[in-house]
mmCIF file of C-alpha atoms in Angstrom:
data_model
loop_
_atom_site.group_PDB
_atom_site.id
_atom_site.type_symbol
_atom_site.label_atom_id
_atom_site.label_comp_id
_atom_site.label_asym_id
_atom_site.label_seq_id
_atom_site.Cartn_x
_atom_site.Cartn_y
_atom_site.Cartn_z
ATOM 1 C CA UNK F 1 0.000 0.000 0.000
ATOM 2 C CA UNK F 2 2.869 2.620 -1.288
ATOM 3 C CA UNK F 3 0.137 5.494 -0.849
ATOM 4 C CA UNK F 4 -0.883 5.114 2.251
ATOM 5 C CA UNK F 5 3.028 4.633 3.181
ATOM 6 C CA UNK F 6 4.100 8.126 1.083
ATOM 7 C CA UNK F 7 1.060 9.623 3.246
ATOM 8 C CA UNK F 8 2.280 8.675 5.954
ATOM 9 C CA UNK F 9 6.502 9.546 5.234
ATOM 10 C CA UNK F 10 5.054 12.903 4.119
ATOM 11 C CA UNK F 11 2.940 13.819 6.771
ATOM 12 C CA UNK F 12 5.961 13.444 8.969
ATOM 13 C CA UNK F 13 8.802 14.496 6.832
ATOM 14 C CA UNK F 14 7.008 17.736 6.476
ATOM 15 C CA UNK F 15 5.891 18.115 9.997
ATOM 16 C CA UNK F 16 9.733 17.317 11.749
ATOM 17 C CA UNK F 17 11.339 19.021 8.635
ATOM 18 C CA UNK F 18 12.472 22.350 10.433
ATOM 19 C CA UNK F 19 13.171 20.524 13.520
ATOM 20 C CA UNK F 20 17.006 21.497 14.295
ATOM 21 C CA UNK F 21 17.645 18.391 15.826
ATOM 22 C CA UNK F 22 17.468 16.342 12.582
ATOM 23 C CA UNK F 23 20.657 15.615 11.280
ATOM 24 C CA UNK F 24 19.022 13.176 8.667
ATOM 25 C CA UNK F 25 16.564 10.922 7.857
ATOM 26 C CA UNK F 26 16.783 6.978 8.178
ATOM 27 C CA UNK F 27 14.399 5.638 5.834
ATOM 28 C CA UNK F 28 14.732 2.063 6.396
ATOM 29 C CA UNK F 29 16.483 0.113 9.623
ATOM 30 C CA UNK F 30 18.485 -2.868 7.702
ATOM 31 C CA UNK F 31 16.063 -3.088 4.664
ATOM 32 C CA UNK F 32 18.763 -5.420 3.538
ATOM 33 C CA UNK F 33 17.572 -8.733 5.846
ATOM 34 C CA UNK F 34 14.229 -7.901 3.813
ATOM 35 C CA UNK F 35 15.816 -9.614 0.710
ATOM 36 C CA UNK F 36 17.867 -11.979 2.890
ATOM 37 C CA UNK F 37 21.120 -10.506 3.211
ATOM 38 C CA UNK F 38 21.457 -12.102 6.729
ATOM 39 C CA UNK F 39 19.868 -15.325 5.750
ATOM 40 C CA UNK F 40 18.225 -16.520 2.193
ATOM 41 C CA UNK F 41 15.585 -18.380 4.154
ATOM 42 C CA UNK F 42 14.468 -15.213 6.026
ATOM 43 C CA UNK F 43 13.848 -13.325 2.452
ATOM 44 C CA UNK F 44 10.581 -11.056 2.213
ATOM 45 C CA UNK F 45 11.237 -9.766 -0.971
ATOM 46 C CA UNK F 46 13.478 -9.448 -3.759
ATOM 47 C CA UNK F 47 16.582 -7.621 -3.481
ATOM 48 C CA UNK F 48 15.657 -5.478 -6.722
ATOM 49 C CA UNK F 49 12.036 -4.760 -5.001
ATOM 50 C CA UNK F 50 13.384 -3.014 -1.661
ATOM 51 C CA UNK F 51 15.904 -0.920 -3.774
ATOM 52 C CA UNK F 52 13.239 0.051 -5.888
ATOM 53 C CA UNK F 53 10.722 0.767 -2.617
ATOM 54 C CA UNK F 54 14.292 2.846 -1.203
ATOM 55 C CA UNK F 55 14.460 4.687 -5.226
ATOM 56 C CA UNK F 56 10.831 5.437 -4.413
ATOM 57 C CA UNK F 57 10.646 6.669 -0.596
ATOM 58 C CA UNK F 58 14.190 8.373 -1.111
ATOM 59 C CA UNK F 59 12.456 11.114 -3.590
ATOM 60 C CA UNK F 60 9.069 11.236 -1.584
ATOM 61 C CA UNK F 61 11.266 12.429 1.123
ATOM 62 C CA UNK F 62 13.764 14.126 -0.607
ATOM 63 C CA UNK F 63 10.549 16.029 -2.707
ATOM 64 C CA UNK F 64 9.094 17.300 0.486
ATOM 65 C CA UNK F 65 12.452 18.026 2.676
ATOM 66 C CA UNK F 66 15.244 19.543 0.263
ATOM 67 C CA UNK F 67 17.256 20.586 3.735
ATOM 68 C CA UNK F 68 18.273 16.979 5.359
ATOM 69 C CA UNK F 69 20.359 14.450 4.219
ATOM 70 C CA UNK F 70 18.610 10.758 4.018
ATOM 71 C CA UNK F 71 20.236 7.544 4.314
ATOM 72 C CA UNK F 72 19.730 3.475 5.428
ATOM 73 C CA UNK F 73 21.031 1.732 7.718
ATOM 74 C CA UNK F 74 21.473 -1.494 6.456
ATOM 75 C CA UNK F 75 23.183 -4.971 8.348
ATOM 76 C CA UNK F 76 25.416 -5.833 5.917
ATOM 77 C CA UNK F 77 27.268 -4.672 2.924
ATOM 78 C CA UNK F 78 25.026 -0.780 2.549
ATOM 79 C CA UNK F 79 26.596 -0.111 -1.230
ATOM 80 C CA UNK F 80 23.113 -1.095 -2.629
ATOM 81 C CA UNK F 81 21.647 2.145 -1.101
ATOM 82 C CA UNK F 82 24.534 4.520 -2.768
ATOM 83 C CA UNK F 83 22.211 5.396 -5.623
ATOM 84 C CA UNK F 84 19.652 6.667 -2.945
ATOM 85 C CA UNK F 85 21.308 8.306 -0.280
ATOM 86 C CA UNK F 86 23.324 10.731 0.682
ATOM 87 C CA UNK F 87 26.136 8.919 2.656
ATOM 88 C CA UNK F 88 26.162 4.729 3.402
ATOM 89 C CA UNK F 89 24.960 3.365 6.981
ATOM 90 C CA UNK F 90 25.807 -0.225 7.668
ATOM 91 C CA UNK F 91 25.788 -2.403 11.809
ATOM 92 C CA UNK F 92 28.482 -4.337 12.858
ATOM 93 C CA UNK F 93 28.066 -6.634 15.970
ATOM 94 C CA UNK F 94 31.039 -8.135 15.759
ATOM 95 C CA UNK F 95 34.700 -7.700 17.081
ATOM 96 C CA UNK F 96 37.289 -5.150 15.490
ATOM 97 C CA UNK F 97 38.991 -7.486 12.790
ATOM 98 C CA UNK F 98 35.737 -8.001 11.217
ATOM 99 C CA UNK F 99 34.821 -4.287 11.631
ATOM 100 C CA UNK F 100 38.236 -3.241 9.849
ATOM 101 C CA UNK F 101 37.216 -5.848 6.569
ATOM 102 C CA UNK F 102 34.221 -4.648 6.294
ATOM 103 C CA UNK F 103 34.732 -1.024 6.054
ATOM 104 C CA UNK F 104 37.826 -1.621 3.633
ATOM 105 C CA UNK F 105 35.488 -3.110 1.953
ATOM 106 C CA UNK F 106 32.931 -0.474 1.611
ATOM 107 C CA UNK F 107 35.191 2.356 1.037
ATOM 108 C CA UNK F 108 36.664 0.811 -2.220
ATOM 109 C CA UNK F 109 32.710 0.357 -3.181
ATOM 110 C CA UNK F 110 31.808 3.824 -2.921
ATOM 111 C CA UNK F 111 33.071 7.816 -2.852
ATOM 112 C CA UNK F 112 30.267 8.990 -0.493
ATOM 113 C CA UNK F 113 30.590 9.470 3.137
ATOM 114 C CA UNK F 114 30.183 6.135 5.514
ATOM 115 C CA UNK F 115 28.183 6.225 8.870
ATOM 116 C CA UNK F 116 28.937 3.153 11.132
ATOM 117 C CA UNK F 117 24.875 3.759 12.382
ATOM 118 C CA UNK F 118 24.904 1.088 14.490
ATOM 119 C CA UNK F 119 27.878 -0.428 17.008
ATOM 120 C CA UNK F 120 27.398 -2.668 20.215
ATOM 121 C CA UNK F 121 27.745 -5.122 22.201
ATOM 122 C CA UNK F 122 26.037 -6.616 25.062
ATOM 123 C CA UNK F 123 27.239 -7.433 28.197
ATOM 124 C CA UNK F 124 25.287 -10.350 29.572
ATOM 125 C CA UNK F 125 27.609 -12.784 32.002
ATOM 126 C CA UNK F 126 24.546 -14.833 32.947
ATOM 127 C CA UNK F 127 23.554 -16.143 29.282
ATOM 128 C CA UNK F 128 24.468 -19.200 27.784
ATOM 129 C CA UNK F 129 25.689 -17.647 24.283
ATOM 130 C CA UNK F 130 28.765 -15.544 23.539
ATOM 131 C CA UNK F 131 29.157 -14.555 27.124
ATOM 132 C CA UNK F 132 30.421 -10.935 28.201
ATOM 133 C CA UNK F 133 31.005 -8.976 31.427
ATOM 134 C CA UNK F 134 30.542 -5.281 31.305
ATOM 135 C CA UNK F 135 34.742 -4.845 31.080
ATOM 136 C CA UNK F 136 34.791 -6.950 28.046
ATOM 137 C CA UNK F 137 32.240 -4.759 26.709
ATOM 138 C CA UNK F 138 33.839 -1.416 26.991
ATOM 139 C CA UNK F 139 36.812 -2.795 25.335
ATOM 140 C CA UNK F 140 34.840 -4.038 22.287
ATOM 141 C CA UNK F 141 33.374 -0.316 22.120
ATOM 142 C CA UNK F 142 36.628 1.290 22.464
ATOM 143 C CA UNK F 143 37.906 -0.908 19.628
ATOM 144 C CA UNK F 144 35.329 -0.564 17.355
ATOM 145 C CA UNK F 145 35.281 3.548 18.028
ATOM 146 C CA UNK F 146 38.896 3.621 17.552
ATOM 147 C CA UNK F 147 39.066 1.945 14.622
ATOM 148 C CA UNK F 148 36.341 3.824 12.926
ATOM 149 C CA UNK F 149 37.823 6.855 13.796
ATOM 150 C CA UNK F 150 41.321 5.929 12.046
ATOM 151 C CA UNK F 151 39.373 4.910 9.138
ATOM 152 C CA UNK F 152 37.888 7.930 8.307
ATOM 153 C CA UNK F 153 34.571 7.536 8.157
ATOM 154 C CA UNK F 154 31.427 10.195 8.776
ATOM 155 C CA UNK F 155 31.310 8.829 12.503
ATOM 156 C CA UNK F 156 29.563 5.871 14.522
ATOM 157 C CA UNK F 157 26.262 5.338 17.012
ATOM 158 C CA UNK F 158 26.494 3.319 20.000
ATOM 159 C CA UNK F 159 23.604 0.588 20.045
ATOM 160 C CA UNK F 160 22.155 1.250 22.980
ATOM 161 C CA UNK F 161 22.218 4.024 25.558
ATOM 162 C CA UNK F 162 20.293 1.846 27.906
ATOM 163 C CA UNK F 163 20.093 -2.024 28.858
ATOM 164 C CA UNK F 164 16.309 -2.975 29.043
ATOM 165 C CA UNK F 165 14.005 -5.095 30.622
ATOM 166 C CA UNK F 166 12.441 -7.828 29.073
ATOM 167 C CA UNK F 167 8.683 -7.435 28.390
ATOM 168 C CA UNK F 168 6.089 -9.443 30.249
ATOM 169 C CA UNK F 169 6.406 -13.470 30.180
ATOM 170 C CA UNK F 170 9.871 -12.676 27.645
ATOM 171 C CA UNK F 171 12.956 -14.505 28.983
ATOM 172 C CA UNK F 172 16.069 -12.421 29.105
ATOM 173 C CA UNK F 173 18.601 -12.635 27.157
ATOM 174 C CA UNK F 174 21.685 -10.663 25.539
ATOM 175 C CA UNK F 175 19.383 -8.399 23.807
ATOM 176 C CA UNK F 176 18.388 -6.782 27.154
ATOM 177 C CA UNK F 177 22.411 -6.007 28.131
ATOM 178 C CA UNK F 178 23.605 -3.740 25.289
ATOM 179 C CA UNK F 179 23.514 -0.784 27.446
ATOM 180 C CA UNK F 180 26.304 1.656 28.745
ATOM 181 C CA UNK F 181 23.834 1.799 31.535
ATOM 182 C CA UNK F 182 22.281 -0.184 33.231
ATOM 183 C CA UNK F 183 18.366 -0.836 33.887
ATOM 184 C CA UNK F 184 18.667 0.991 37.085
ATOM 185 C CA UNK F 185 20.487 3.936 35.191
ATOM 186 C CA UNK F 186 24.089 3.054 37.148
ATOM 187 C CA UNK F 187 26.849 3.596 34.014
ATOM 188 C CA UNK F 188 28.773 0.309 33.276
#
């Protein structure tokens, strides 16, 4: 239902347009695992149909706010957007070595800025996968920060400011212990 979508992205777009605050405007958190960039099993869509959805929502946007940048934040590889946006967002979960591939790899792809949108890791001792104490993650964060700094690129956002608590009848799990505080707003 693209119209009732572009009614919607233009109803806020032109409300929040003049808001200082904006720096730019996301228009899709990793459209990429849409497609099945993560896993082919967990495909929605063709890859061709959320770059054209991206073509389409990237002028709607552009159309009614001329004064702020848009990009996507995409999980994996973002080079797909580059046609679309005005600099590349891609997440990285993973430890520094990985980090350091993956943006040599993008900057070769592309001459626009790059946005690291999304860094973190969580800190849960008590879980039984991948394991972390709250000193392990502050080192992984410093790494990552570090290294995207040397790189060069446009800058990086910490996933999250806050550890959560799971909702009602939810186990928890590493999700809720990507904070740099905790639940009880103590810093880590």
């Amino acid at each position: 239902d693209w119209a009732r979508y572009d009614a919607q992205t233009t109803y806020i777009v032109r409300r929040y347009m003049h808001e200082p605050a904006i720096l730019a405007w996301d228009l899709r958190n990793e459209g990429d695992l849409d497609y099945g960039a993560r896993d082919a099993n967990e495909a929605r869509f063709t890859k061709d149909e959320v770059i054209d959805w991206l073509s389409h929502i990237s002028r709607v946007v552009q159309e009614n706010d001329p004064n702020h940048l848009v990009t996507a934040g995409w999980w994996g590889d973002p080079s797909a957007t580059e046609a679309h946006v005005d600099f590349l967002s891609f997440h990285h979960w993973y430890d520094a070595a990985s980090l350091k591939a993956k943006i040599d790899e993008y900057i070769i792809k592309t001459e626009k800025p790059i946005l690291l949108e999304e860094v973190g890791y969580h800190s849960w001792a008590s879980g039984p996968v991948d394991q972390r104490d709250e000193d392990e993650q502050a080192v992984l964060l410093q790494q990552a920060v570090e290294l995207s700094e040397a790189e060069g690129l446009l800058g990086w956002v910490i996933w999250t400011a806050f550890d959560f608590a799971p909702q009602n009848e939810q186990a928890e799990n590493f999700e809720h212990h990507f904070g740099l505080w905790r639940i009880d707003l103590s810093p880590k």
